[in-house]
mmCIF file of C-alpha atoms and ligand atoms in Angstrom:
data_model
loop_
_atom_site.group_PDB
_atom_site.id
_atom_site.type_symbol
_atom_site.label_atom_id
_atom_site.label_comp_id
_atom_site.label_asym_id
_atom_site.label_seq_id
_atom_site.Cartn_x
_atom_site.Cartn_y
_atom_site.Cartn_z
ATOM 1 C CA UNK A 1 -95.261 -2.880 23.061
ATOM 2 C CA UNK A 2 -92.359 -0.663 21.939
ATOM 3 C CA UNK A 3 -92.407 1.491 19.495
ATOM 4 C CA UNK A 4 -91.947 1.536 16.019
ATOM 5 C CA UNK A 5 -89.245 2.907 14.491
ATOM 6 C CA UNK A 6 -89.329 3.566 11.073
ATOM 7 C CA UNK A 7 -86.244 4.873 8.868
ATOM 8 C CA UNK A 8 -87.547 6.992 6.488
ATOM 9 C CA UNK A 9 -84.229 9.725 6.213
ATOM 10 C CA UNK A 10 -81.068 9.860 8.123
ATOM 11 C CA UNK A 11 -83.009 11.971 10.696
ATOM 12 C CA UNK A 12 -84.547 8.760 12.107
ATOM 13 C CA UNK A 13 -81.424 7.789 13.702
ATOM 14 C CA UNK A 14 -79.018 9.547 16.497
ATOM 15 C CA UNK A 15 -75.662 10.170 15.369
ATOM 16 C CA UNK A 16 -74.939 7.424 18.176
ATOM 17 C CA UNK A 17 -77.403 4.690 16.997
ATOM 18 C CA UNK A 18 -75.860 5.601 13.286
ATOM 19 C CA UNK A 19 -72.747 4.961 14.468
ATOM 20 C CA UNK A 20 -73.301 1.773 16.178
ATOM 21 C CA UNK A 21 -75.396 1.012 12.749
ATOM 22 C CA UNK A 22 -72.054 1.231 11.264
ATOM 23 C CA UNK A 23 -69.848 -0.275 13.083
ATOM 24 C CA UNK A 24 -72.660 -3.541 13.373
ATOM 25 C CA UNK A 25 -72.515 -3.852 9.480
ATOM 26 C CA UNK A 26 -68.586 -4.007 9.404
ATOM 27 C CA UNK A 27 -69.104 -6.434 11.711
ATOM 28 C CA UNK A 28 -71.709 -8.465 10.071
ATOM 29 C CA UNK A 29 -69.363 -8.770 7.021
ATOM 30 C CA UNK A 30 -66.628 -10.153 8.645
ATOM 31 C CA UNK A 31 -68.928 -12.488 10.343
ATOM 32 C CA UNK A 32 -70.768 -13.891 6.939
ATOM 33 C CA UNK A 33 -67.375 -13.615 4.997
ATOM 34 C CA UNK A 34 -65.923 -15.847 7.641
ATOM 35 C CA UNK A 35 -68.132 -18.480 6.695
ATOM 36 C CA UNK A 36 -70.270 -18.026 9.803
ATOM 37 C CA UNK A 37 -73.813 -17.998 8.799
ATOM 38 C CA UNK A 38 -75.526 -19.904 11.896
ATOM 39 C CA UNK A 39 -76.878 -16.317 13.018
ATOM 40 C CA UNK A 40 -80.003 -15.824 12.002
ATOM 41 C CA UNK A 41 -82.085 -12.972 13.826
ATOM 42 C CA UNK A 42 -84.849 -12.564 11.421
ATOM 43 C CA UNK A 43 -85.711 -16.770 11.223
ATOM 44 C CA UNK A 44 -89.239 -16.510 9.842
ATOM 45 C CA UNK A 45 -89.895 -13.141 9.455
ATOM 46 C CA UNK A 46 -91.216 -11.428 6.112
ATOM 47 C CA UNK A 47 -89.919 -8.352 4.544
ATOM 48 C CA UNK A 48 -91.996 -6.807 1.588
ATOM 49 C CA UNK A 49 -90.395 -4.977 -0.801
ATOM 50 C CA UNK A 50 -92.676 -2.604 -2.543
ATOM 51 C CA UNK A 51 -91.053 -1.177 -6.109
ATOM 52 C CA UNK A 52 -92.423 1.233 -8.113
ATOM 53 C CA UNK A 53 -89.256 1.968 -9.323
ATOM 54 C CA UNK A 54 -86.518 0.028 -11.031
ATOM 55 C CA UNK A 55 -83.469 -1.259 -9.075
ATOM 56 C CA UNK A 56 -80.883 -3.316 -9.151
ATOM 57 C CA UNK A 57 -78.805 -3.099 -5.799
ATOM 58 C CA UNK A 58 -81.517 -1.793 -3.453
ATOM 59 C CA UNK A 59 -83.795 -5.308 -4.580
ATOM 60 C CA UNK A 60 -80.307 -7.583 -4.941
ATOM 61 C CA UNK A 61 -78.829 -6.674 -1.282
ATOM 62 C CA UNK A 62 -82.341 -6.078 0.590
ATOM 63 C CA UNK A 63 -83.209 -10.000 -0.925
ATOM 64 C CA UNK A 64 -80.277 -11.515 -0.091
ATOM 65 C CA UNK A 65 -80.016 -9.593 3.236
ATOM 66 C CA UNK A 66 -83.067 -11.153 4.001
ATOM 67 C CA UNK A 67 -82.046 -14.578 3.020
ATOM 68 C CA UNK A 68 -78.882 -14.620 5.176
ATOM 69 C CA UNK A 69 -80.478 -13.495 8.176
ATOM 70 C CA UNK A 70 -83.042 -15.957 8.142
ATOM 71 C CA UNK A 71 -85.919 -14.641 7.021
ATOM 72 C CA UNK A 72 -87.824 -14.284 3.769
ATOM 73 C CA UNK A 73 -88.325 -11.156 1.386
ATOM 74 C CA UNK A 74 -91.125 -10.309 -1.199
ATOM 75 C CA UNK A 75 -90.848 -8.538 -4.078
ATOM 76 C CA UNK A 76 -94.401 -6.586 -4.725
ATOM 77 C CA UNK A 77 -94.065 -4.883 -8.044
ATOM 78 C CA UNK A 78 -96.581 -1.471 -7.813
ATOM 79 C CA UNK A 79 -97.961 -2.939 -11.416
ATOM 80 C CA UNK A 80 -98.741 -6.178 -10.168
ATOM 81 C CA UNK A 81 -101.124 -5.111 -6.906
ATOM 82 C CA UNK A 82 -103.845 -3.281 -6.121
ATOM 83 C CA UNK A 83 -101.922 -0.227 -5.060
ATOM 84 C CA UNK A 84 -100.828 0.212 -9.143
ATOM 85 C CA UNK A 85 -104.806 -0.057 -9.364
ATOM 86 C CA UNK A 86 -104.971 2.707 -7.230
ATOM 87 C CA UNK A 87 -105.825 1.164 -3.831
ATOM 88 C CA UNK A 88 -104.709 3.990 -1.021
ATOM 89 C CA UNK A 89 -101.654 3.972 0.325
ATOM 90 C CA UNK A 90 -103.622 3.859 3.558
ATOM 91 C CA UNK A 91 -105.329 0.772 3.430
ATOM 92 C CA UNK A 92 -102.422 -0.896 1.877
ATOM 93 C CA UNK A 93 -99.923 0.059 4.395
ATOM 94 C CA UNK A 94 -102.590 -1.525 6.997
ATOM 95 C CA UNK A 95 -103.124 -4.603 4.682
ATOM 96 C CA UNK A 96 -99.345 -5.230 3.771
ATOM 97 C CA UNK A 97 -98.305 -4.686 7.523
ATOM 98 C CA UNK A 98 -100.709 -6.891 9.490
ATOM 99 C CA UNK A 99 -98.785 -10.026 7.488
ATOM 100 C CA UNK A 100 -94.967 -8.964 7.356
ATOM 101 C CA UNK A 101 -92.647 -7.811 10.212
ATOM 102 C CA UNK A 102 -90.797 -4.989 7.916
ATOM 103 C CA UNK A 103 -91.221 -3.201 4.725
ATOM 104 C CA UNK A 104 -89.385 -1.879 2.092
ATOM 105 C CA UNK A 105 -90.660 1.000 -0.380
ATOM 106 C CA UNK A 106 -89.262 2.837 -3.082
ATOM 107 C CA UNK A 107 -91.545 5.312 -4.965
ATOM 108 C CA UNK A 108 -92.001 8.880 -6.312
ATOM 109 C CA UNK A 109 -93.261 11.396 -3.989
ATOM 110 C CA UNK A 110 -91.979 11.356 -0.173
ATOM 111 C CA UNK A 111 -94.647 11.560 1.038
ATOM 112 C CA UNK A 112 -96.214 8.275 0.409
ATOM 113 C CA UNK A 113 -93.751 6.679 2.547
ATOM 114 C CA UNK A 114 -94.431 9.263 5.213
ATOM 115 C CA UNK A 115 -98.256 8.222 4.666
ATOM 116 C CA UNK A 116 -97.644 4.410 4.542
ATOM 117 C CA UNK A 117 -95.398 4.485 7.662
ATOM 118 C CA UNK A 118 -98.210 6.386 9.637
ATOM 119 C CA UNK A 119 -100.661 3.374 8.611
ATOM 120 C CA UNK A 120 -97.979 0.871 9.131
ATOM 121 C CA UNK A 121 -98.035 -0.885 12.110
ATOM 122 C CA UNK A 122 -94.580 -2.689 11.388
ATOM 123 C CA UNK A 123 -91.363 -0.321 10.530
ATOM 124 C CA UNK A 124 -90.643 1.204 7.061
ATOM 125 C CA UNK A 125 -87.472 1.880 5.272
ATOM 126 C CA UNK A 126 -87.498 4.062 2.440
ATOM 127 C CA UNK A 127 -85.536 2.904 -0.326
ATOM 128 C CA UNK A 128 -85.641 5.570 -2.534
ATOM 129 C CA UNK A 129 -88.032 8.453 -3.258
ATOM 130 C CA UNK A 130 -87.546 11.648 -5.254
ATOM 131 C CA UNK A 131 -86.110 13.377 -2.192
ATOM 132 C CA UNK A 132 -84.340 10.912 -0.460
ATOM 133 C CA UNK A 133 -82.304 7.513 -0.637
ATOM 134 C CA UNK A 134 -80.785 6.778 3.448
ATOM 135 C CA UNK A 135 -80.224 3.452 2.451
ATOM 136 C CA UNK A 136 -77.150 4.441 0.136
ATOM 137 C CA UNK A 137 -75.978 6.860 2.727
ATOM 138 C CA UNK A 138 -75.651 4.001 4.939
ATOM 139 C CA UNK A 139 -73.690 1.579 2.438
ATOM 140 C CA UNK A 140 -71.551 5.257 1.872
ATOM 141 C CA UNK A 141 -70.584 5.819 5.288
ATOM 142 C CA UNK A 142 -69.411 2.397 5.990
ATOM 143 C CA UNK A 143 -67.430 2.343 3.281
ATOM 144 C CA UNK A 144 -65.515 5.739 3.688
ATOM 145 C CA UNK A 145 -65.135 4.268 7.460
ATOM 146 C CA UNK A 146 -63.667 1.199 5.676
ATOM 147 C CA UNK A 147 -61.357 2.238 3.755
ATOM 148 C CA UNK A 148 -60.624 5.805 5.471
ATOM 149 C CA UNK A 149 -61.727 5.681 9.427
ATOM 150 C CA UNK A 150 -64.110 8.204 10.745
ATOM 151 C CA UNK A 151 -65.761 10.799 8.249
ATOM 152 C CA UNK A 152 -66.095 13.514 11.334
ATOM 153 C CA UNK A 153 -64.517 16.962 10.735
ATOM 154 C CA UNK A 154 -63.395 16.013 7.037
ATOM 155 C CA UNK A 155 -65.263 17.872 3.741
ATOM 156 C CA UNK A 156 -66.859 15.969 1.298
ATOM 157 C CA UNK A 157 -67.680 17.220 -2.148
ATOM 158 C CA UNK A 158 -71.321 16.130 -3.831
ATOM 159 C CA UNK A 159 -71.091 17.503 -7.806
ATOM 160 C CA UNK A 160 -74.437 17.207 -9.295
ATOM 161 C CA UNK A 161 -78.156 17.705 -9.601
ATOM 162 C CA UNK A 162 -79.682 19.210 -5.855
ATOM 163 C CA UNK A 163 -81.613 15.841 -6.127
ATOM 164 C CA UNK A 164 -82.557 12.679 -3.713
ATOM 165 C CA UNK A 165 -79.051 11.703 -2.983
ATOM 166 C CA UNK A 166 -77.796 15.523 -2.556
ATOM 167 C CA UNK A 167 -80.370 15.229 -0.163
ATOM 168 C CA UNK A 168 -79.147 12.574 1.805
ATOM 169 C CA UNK A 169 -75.573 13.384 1.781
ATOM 170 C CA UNK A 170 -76.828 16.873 3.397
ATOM 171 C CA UNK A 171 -78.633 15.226 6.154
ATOM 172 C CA UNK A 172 -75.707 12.656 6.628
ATOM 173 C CA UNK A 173 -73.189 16.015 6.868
ATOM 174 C CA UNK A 174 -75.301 16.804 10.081
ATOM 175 C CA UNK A 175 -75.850 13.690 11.524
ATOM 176 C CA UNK A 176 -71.742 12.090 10.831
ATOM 177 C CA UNK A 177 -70.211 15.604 11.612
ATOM 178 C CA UNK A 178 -68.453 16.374 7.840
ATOM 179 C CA UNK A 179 -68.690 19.600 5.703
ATOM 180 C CA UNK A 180 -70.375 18.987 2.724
ATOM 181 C CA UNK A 181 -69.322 20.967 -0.328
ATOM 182 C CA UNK A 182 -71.922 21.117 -3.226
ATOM 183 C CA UNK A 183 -71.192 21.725 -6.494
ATOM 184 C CA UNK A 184 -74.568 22.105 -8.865
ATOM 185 C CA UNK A 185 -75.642 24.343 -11.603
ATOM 186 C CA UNK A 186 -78.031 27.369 -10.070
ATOM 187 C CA UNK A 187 -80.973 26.074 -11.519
ATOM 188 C CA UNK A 188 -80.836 22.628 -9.723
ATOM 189 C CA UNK A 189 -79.750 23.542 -6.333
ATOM 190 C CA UNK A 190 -81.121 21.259 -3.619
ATOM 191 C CA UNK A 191 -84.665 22.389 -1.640
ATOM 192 C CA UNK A 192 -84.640 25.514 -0.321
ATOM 193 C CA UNK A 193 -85.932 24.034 2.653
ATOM 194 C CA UNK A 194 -83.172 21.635 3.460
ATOM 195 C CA UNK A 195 -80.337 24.677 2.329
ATOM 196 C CA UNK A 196 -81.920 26.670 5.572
ATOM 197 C CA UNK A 197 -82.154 23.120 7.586
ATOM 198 C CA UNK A 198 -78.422 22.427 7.060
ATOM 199 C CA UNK A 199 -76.568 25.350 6.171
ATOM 200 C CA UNK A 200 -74.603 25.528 8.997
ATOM 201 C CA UNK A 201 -73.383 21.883 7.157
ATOM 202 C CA UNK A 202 -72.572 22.674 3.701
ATOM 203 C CA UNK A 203 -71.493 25.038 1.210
ATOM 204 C CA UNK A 204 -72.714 25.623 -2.401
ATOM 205 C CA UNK A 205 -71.124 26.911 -5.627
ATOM 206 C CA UNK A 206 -71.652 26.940 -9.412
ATOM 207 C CA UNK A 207 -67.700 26.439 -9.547
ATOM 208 C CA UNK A 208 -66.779 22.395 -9.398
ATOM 209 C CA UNK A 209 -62.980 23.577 -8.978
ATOM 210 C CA UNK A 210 -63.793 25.501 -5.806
ATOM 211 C CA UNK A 211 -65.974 23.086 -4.553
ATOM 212 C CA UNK A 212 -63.741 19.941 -5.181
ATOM 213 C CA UNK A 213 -60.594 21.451 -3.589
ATOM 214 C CA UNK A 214 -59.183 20.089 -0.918
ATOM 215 C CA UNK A 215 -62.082 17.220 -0.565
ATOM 216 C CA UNK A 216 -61.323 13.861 1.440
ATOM 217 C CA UNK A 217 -64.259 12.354 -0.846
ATOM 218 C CA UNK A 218 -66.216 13.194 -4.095
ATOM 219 C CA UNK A 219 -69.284 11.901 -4.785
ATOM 220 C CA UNK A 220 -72.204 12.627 -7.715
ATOM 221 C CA UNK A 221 -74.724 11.377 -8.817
ATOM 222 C CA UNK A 222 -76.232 10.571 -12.416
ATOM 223 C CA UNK A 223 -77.853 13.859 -14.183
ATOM 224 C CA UNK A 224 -81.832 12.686 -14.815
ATOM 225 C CA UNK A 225 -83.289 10.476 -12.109
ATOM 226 C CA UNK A 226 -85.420 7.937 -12.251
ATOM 227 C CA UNK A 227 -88.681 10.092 -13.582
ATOM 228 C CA UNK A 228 -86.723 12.291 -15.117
ATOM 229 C CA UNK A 229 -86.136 10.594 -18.534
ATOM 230 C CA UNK A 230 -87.306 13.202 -20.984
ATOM 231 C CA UNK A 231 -85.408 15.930 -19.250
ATOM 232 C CA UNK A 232 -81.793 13.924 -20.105
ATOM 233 C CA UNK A 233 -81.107 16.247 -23.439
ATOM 234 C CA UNK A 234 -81.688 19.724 -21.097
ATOM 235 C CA UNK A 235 -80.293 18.151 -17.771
ATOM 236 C CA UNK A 236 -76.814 16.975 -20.441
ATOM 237 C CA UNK A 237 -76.204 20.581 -20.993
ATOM 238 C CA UNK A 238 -76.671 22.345 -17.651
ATOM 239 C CA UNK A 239 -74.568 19.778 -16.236
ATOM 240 C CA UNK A 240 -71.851 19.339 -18.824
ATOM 241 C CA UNK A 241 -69.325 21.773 -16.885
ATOM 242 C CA UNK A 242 -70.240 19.473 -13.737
ATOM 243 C CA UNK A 243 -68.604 16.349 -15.018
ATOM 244 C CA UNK A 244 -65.921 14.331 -12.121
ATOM 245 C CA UNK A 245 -63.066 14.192 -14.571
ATOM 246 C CA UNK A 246 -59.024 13.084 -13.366
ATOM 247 C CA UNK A 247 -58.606 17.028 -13.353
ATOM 248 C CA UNK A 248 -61.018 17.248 -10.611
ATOM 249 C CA UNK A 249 -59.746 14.800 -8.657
ATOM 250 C CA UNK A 250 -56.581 16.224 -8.813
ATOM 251 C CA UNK A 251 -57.989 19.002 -7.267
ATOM 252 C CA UNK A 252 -59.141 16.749 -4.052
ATOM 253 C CA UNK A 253 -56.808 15.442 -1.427
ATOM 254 C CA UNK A 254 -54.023 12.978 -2.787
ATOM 255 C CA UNK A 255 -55.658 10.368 -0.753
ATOM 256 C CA UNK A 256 -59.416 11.426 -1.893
ATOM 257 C CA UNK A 257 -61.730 8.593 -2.764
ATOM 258 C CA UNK A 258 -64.480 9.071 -5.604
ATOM 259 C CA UNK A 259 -67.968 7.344 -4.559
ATOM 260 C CA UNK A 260 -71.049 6.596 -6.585
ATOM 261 C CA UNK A 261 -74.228 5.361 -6.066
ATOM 262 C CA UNK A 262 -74.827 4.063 -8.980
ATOM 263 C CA UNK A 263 -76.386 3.050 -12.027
ATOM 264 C CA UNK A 264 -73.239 5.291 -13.480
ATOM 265 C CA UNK A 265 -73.466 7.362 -17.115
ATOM 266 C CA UNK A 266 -69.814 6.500 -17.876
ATOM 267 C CA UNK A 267 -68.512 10.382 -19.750
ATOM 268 C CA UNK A 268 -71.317 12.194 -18.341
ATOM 269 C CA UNK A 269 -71.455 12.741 -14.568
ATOM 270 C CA UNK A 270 -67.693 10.916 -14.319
ATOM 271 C CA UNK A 271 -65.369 9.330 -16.408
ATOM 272 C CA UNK A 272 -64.465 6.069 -16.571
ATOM 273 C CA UNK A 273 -60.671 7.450 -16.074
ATOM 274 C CA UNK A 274 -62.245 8.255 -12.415
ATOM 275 C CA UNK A 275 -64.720 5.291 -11.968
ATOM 276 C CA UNK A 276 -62.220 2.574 -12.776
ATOM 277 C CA UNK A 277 -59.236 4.631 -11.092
ATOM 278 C CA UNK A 278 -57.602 3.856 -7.731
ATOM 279 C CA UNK A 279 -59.344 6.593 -5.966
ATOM 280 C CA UNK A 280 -63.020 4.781 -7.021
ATOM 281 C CA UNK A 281 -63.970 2.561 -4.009
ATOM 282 C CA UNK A 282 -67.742 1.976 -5.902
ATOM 283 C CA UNK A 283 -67.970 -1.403 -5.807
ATOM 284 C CA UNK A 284 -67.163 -2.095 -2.400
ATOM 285 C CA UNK A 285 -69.701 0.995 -1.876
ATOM 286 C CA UNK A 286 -72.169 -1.548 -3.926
ATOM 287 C CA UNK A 287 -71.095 -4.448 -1.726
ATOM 288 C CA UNK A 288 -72.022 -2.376 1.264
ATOM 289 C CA UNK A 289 -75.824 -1.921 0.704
ATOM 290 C CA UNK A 290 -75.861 -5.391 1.646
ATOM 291 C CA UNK A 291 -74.068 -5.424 4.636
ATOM 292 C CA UNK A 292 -75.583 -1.955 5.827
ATOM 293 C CA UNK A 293 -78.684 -2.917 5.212
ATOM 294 C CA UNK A 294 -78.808 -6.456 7.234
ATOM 295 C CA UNK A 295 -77.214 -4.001 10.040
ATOM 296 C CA UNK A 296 -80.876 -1.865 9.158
ATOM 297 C CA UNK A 297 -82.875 -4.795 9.573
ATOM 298 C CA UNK A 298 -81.587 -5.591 12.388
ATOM 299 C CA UNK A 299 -82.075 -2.282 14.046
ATOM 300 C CA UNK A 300 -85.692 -2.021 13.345
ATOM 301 C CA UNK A 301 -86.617 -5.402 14.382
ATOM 302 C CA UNK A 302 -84.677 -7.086 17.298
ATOM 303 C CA UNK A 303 -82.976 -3.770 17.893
ATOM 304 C CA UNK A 304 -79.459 -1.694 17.838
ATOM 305 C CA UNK A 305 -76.710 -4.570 18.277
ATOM 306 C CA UNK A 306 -72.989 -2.914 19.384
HETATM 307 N N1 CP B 1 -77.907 2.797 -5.860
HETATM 308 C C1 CP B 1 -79.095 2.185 -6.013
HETATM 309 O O1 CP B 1 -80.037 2.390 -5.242
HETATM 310 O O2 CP B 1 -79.157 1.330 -7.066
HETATM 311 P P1 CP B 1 -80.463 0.627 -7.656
HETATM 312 O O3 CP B 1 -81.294 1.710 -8.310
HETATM 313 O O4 CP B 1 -79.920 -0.360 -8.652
HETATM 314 O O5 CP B 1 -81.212 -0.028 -6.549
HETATM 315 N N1 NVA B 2 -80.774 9.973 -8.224
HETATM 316 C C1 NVA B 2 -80.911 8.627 -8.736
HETATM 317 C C2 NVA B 2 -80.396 7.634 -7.752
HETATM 318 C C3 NVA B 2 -80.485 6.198 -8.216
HETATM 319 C C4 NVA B 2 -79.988 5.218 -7.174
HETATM 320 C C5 NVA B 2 -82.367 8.367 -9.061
HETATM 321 O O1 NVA B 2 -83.227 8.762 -8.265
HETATM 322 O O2 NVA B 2 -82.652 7.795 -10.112
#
């Protein structure tokens, strides 16, 4: 039997499969927004989606990725099984994987989708945890490639907390060949960990200006995570100078695009000068988790389609 792959960061994946990834998604859209929808690789197969988490994209796009490729998804609330109960992840991940082909987690600590994917013996995407979200990266890098062509050798600027998506955009600088230029107070750098792992891939400063200047892309990120609720009054403060205004756009190349994961805090991380502007491409970057994802699905499954 072959071997299961599991995409649990950007790391996962070559730069080559990623590529391929890519281009597979752009494909798939044009394919489904055609009107052809007779493709179905996943007929009868079950994805379970495991939240303990809120979402609104990640469960919209994976659920109606699902759908269009044939196949059926699950939503599994952590509050509504055993694992909420506190069943281990262990015996879950065995449970939950000897009835579904795929599965879909987004949680708190990293490593209990490290944990489940060891005990898993179908593949696991991580859809969010408090160090990483390679799912968005995906929907992010298809859409720069949309709207701009290919990402390599350009610098991208990431203003905000050192957090899950900072994360990912560092791994992505590696593994799509872009300088990534980080902008973040001192006190909410990224891991030190991943600062040694990819330094020879980014650059950080406490000065947005410096950071922002001469950018092809800026992206941030909201300024309390998910978890992070009571910290929103400190987090407001230490971030307030690290706000994507028109001023630091202007700063960016003419033909810069601003991206966004999203949920967005409209005047705190960005205004909605620079969300709702012409460089803001974050609904099509929206769009793109579904389209990125059914590429994902794919992948893990039946395999890497070119
Ligand atoms: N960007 C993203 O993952 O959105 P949700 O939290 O709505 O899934
Ligand atoms: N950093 C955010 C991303 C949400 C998609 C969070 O973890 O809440």
């Amino acid at each position: 039997m072959a071997e299961i792959r599991h995409f649990l960061t950007l790391r996962d994946f070559s730069p080559d499969e990623l590529k391929t990834l890519i281009q597979r998604a752009i494909t798939l859209k044009a394919a489904w927004k055609a009107g052809n929808r007779d493709d179905q690789p996943l007929k009868n197969q079950t994805l379970a989606m495991i939240f303990e988490k809120a979402s609104t994209r990640t469960r919209v796009s994976f659920e109606a990725g699902m759908t269009q490729l044939g196949g059926h998804a699950m939503f599994l609330s952590a509050r509504d099984t055993q694992l909420g109960r506190g069943e281990p992840i262990e015996d879950s991940a065995r449970v939950i994987s000897s009835m579904t082909d795929i599965i879909m987690i987004r949680t708190f600590s990293h490593q209990t989708v490290e944990t489940f994917a060891e005990y898993s013996s179908v593949p696991v995407i991580n859809a969010l945890t408090d160090d990483y979200h390679p799912c968005q990266l995906l929907a992010d890098m298809m859409t720069y490639q949309e709207h701009r062509g290919d990402i390599q050798g350009k610098t991208v600027t990431y203003v905000g907390d050192g957090n899950n998506m900072c994360h990912s955009w560092m791994v992505a600088a590696k593994q799509f060949g872009f300088h990534l230029n980080i902008a973040c107070p001192d006190a909410y750098q990224p891991k030190t960990s991943l600062i040694k792992e990819f330094d020879a891939h980014i650059s950080i400063s406490a000065d947005i200006n410096i950071a922002a200047k001469g950018s092809a892309l800026v992206v941030t990120d909201v300024w309390a995570s998910m978890g992070q609720e009571e910290e929103q009054k400190i987090r407001e403060k230490a971030f307030a100078p690290f706000q994507v205004n028109e001023a630091v756009m202007a700063l960016a190349q003419d033909d810069a695009l601003f991206m966004h994961c999203l949920p967005a805090h409209r005047e705190e991380e960005v205004t909605t000068a620079v969300l709702e502007g012409a460089q803001s491409v974050v609904w099509a970057e929206a769009e793109n988790r579904l389209h990125a994802q059914k590429a994902l699905l794919e992948a893990l499954t039946v395999g890497f389609v070119s």
